[in-house]
XYZ file of C-alpha atoms in Angstrom:
316
model
C 40.251 68.191 -27.101
C 42.246 71.006 -28.681
C 43.000 72.419 -25.215
C 44.283 69.057 -23.975
C 46.411 68.616 -27.079
C 47.852 72.099 -26.677
C 48.655 71.464 -23.005
C 50.313 68.106 -23.796
C 52.389 69.669 -26.548
C 53.527 72.458 -24.246
C 54.451 69.946 -21.524
C 56.491 67.910 -23.991
C 58.324 70.983 -25.205
C 59.119 72.209 -21.688
C 62.686 71.305 -20.610
C 63.068 68.756 -17.776
C 64.127 70.099 -14.394
C 67.898 70.183 -14.064
C 69.416 67.447 -11.944
C 71.766 69.988 -10.432
C 68.884 71.993 -8.959
C 68.150 72.226 -5.249
C 65.990 69.088 -5.243
C 68.626 67.113 -7.200
C 71.406 68.159 -4.827
C 69.257 67.359 -1.815
C 68.499 63.891 -3.224
C 72.214 63.285 -3.857
C 73.120 64.296 -0.301
C 70.335 62.097 1.066
C 71.781 59.049 -0.718
C 75.367 59.809 0.337
C 74.725 60.855 3.933
C 74.712 57.270 5.360
C 78.245 56.817 3.988
C 79.671 59.876 5.745
C 80.282 58.204 9.163
C 82.192 55.387 7.459
C 84.200 57.923 5.444
C 85.064 59.955 8.545
C 86.051 56.801 10.417
C 88.235 55.672 7.497
C 90.022 59.023 7.374
C 90.601 59.073 11.140
C 92.017 55.542 11.445
C 93.987 55.306 8.171
C 94.743 58.597 6.460
C 95.618 60.759 9.475
C 98.096 58.198 10.915
C 99.697 57.854 7.492
C 100.053 61.628 7.179
C 101.640 61.706 10.646
C 104.014 58.898 9.624
C 104.906 60.780 6.448
C 105.711 63.940 8.423
C 107.808 62.057 10.989
C 109.773 60.375 8.184
C 111.327 63.743 7.307
C 112.742 64.246 10.818
C 115.822 62.936 12.556
C 114.111 61.653 15.697
C 115.464 59.233 18.268
C 113.472 58.649 21.457
C 116.669 58.503 23.522
C 117.579 62.050 22.460
C 114.268 63.945 22.193
C 115.896 67.390 22.338
C 118.075 66.677 19.296
C 115.126 66.256 16.944
C 115.720 68.059 13.634
C 114.465 68.211 10.074
C 116.327 65.714 7.897
C 114.562 66.033 4.536
C 115.089 62.863 2.516
C 118.027 61.830 4.694
C 116.060 59.054 6.390
C 115.035 57.633 3.016
C 118.626 57.680 1.787
C 119.765 55.988 4.975
C 117.039 53.368 4.725
C 117.774 52.555 1.083
C 121.512 52.299 1.721
C 121.256 50.197 4.893
C 122.514 46.600 4.393
C 120.037 45.141 6.900
C 117.144 46.697 5.009
C 118.390 45.389 1.662
C 118.616 41.911 3.165
C 115.083 42.245 4.551
C 113.827 43.352 1.118
C 115.318 40.226 -0.484
C 113.861 38.067 2.296
C 110.447 39.676 1.808
C 110.535 39.076 -1.957
C 111.620 35.447 -1.539
C 109.034 34.809 1.167
C 106.242 36.393 -0.869
C 107.085 34.628 -4.141
C 107.373 31.167 -2.563
C 104.222 31.481 -0.446
C 102.083 32.905 -3.252
C 103.205 30.435 -5.927
C 102.931 27.326 -3.731
C 99.558 28.490 -2.373
C 98.286 29.050 -5.920
C 99.342 25.584 -7.086
C 97.873 23.842 -4.038
C 94.765 26.030 -4.166
C 94.237 25.140 -7.821
C 94.468 21.432 -7.038
C 91.998 21.709 -4.169
C 89.644 23.849 -6.255
C 89.641 21.223 -9.008
C 88.847 18.604 -6.371
C 85.947 20.589 -4.877
C 84.575 21.393 -8.326
C 83.601 17.730 -8.609
C 80.470 16.280 -7.062
C 81.100 13.707 -4.346
C 79.600 12.670 -1.043
C 80.607 14.891 1.860
C 81.860 17.736 -0.331
C 80.401 20.365 2.016
C 82.250 18.941 5.020
C 85.519 18.718 3.084
C 85.121 22.304 1.848
C 84.534 23.565 5.398
C 87.602 21.722 6.697
C 89.779 23.099 3.891
C 88.622 26.670 4.512
C 89.272 26.416 8.282
C 93.026 27.313 8.209
C 92.241 30.699 6.661
C 89.845 31.476 9.517
C 92.441 30.902 12.242
C 93.883 34.065 13.794
C 97.398 34.560 12.275
C 99.204 34.740 15.613
C 97.392 31.602 16.804
C 98.314 29.796 13.592
C 101.977 30.743 14.046
C 101.936 29.515 17.659
C 100.314 26.277 16.508
C 103.075 25.615 13.999
C 105.866 26.616 16.377
C 104.843 24.591 19.419
C 102.536 21.820 18.184
C 104.269 20.881 14.928
C 107.871 22.160 14.922
C 108.939 21.551 18.525
C 111.870 19.090 18.451
C 110.875 17.380 21.728
C 107.099 16.966 21.567
C 106.141 18.268 18.102
C 103.900 16.203 15.830
C 106.422 16.174 12.964
C 109.122 14.489 15.024
C 106.508 12.252 16.636
C 105.432 11.123 13.176
C 109.064 10.407 12.199
C 109.517 8.387 15.380
C 106.304 6.457 14.753
C 107.254 5.601 11.139
C 110.998 4.965 11.447
C 111.313 3.905 15.068
C 113.819 4.911 17.745
C 116.588 5.514 15.224
C 114.711 8.261 13.396
C 116.302 11.690 13.276
C 114.651 14.358 15.403
C 115.487 17.603 13.565
C 115.029 21.068 14.972
C 112.853 22.334 12.138
C 113.051 26.023 12.951
C 116.812 26.062 13.495
C 117.632 23.962 10.424
C 115.155 25.494 7.941
C 114.007 28.830 9.460
C 112.695 30.502 6.323
C 111.096 27.268 5.132
C 109.346 26.939 8.496
C 107.802 30.395 8.115
C 106.866 29.712 4.483
C 105.164 26.403 5.348
C 103.020 28.068 8.021
C 101.978 30.847 5.626
C 101.268 28.407 2.775
C 99.001 26.401 5.094
C 97.076 29.548 5.948
C 96.843 31.111 2.474
C 96.071 28.031 0.369
C 92.331 28.150 1.303
C 92.191 31.789 0.180
C 93.571 30.870 -3.248
C 91.274 27.852 -3.369
C 88.160 29.990 -2.853
C 89.116 32.443 -5.606
C 89.936 29.683 -8.100
C 86.840 27.684 -7.156
C 84.720 30.723 -7.993
C 86.484 30.893 -11.349
C 85.904 27.195 -12.035
C 82.208 27.475 -11.250
C 81.855 30.400 -13.673
C 83.129 28.399 -16.667
C 80.689 28.156 -19.591
C 79.205 24.672 -19.288
C 78.201 24.518 -22.949
C 81.804 24.999 -24.110
C 83.004 22.186 -21.793
C 80.242 19.881 -23.026
C 80.995 20.693 -26.674
C 84.680 19.913 -26.118
C 83.798 16.545 -24.572
C 81.519 15.712 -27.499
C 84.359 16.552 -29.901
C 86.555 14.009 -28.123
C 88.706 16.286 -25.960
C 90.227 14.615 -22.919
C 90.427 15.952 -19.364
C 93.949 17.327 -19.860
C 93.023 19.062 -23.120
C 89.950 20.660 -21.511
C 92.078 21.830 -18.591
C 94.857 23.210 -20.787
C 92.850 24.907 -23.534
C 89.624 25.879 -21.724
C 90.053 25.905 -17.940
C 93.470 27.551 -17.636
C 92.721 30.443 -20.050
C 89.460 31.043 -18.206
C 91.252 31.030 -14.830
C 94.011 33.433 -15.925
C 92.325 36.497 -14.394
C 91.511 34.602 -11.203
C 95.110 33.407 -10.904
C 96.334 36.981 -11.354
C 93.861 38.235 -8.756
C 94.891 35.590 -6.222
C 98.591 36.299 -6.801
C 98.173 40.064 -6.426
C 95.940 39.940 -3.340
C 98.151 37.313 -1.738
C 101.234 39.432 -2.434
C 99.647 42.489 -0.805
C 99.004 40.566 2.408
C 102.148 38.397 2.549
C 104.420 41.410 1.972
C 102.982 42.940 5.154
C 103.077 39.732 7.206
C 104.556 40.180 10.665
C 102.920 37.562 12.887
C 104.584 34.441 11.500
C 108.097 35.907 11.411
C 107.803 37.409 14.896
C 106.264 34.310 16.487
C 108.182 31.462 14.833
C 111.718 32.845 14.477
C 111.646 36.314 16.118
C 113.272 37.635 12.962
C 116.446 35.622 13.499
C 118.328 33.183 11.272
C 117.865 35.367 8.185
C 114.068 35.533 8.299
C 113.624 39.242 9.120
C 111.333 40.732 6.477
C 110.443 44.394 5.986
C 107.676 44.634 8.627
C 109.898 42.982 11.236
C 112.841 45.250 10.345
C 110.580 48.282 10.779
C 109.476 46.896 14.152
C 113.108 46.515 15.228
C 113.971 50.033 14.099
C 110.976 51.610 15.826
C 110.537 49.657 19.072
C 114.074 48.438 19.695
C 116.226 51.119 18.090
C 113.717 53.921 18.847
C 114.610 55.546 15.511
C 111.206 57.033 14.805
C 112.182 58.953 11.675
C 113.974 56.057 9.995
C 111.233 53.570 10.923
C 108.587 55.927 9.515
C 110.537 56.254 6.263
C 110.705 52.455 5.987
C 106.966 52.239 6.629
C 106.202 54.785 3.929
C 108.253 52.796 1.416
C 106.356 49.619 2.332
C 103.027 51.426 1.893
C 104.085 52.731 -1.517
C 105.065 49.226 -2.630
C 101.781 47.802 -1.345
C 99.816 50.518 -3.157
C 101.551 49.650 -6.426
C 100.603 45.986 -6.044
C 97.062 46.917 -4.958
C 96.652 49.102 -8.058
C 97.311 46.115 -10.292
C 94.924 44.032 -8.179
C 92.145 46.607 -8.617
C 92.681 46.616 -12.372
C 92.342 42.844 -12.462
C 89.154 43.008 -10.362
C 87.639 45.685 -12.620
C 88.475 43.649 -15.730
C 86.783 40.616 -14.133
C 83.647 42.659 -13.475
C 83.655 43.912 -17.067
C 83.969 40.363 -18.401
C 81.128 39.153 -16.155
C 78.844 42.026 -17.199
C 79.667 41.448 -20.869
C 78.789 37.781 -20.509
């Protein structure tokens, strides 16, 4: 018995093997090794092209004059920031993003409140409402341009003719409201995304607090204003930030519906014009770098909101 006690005491007093030893490092590499192919792939398809774009942005490089390529320093950035067409595209991008995100949030909130209720056929309605977000962006833009907006056979003008008769106006929607036409197509596609985020927030509300408020005599509006909206604040912020990241970079709708004309050219389309039509590789690369920097700033705020949501969920 004394021998066993002595051995146990010695084992307890012996320090544990260091995690940084050979076996600990081997175990760490074994757990991380499956992630290495994904990491290598990510670096090859995202980081290396961005580094190449960053390098090209410091050169004066026009494809029509390949022998006159020279180092320009920050000259391309100065030219980009002082170019009137780019300033106009920045304002168009901001206006397009703000309108699409805000309208999508409001409509998404209304649809989320509807789907949060229990009614017959809710699953079918939810699937139909999610469908626009699953459509390929270029296909969605073609759908709006030819099926809905066309002044001769579009559904909008057909509906006006059916309601008001032969005397109904047949407007050319794209020519008369070009930016609004692009915004409507993007709102249709991004409202389901906002709806899903806000529906997740609604379904995570504390049921006991809602029930206690009802027992105390609170009405539906009071519950929505003082309980639901404060709870959805983080989800609204997350939807706005993620939507902004994607809408800022939208190219398909502008290119397909208006081809960047009639004052609808946003930053991605302006970069496309500079690169593929003007063949100004250096200036287009500088514009692209500025767009990436702006997107990273927005994405940083989005990640902070997501991390705060995870902390709140774990605390609950």
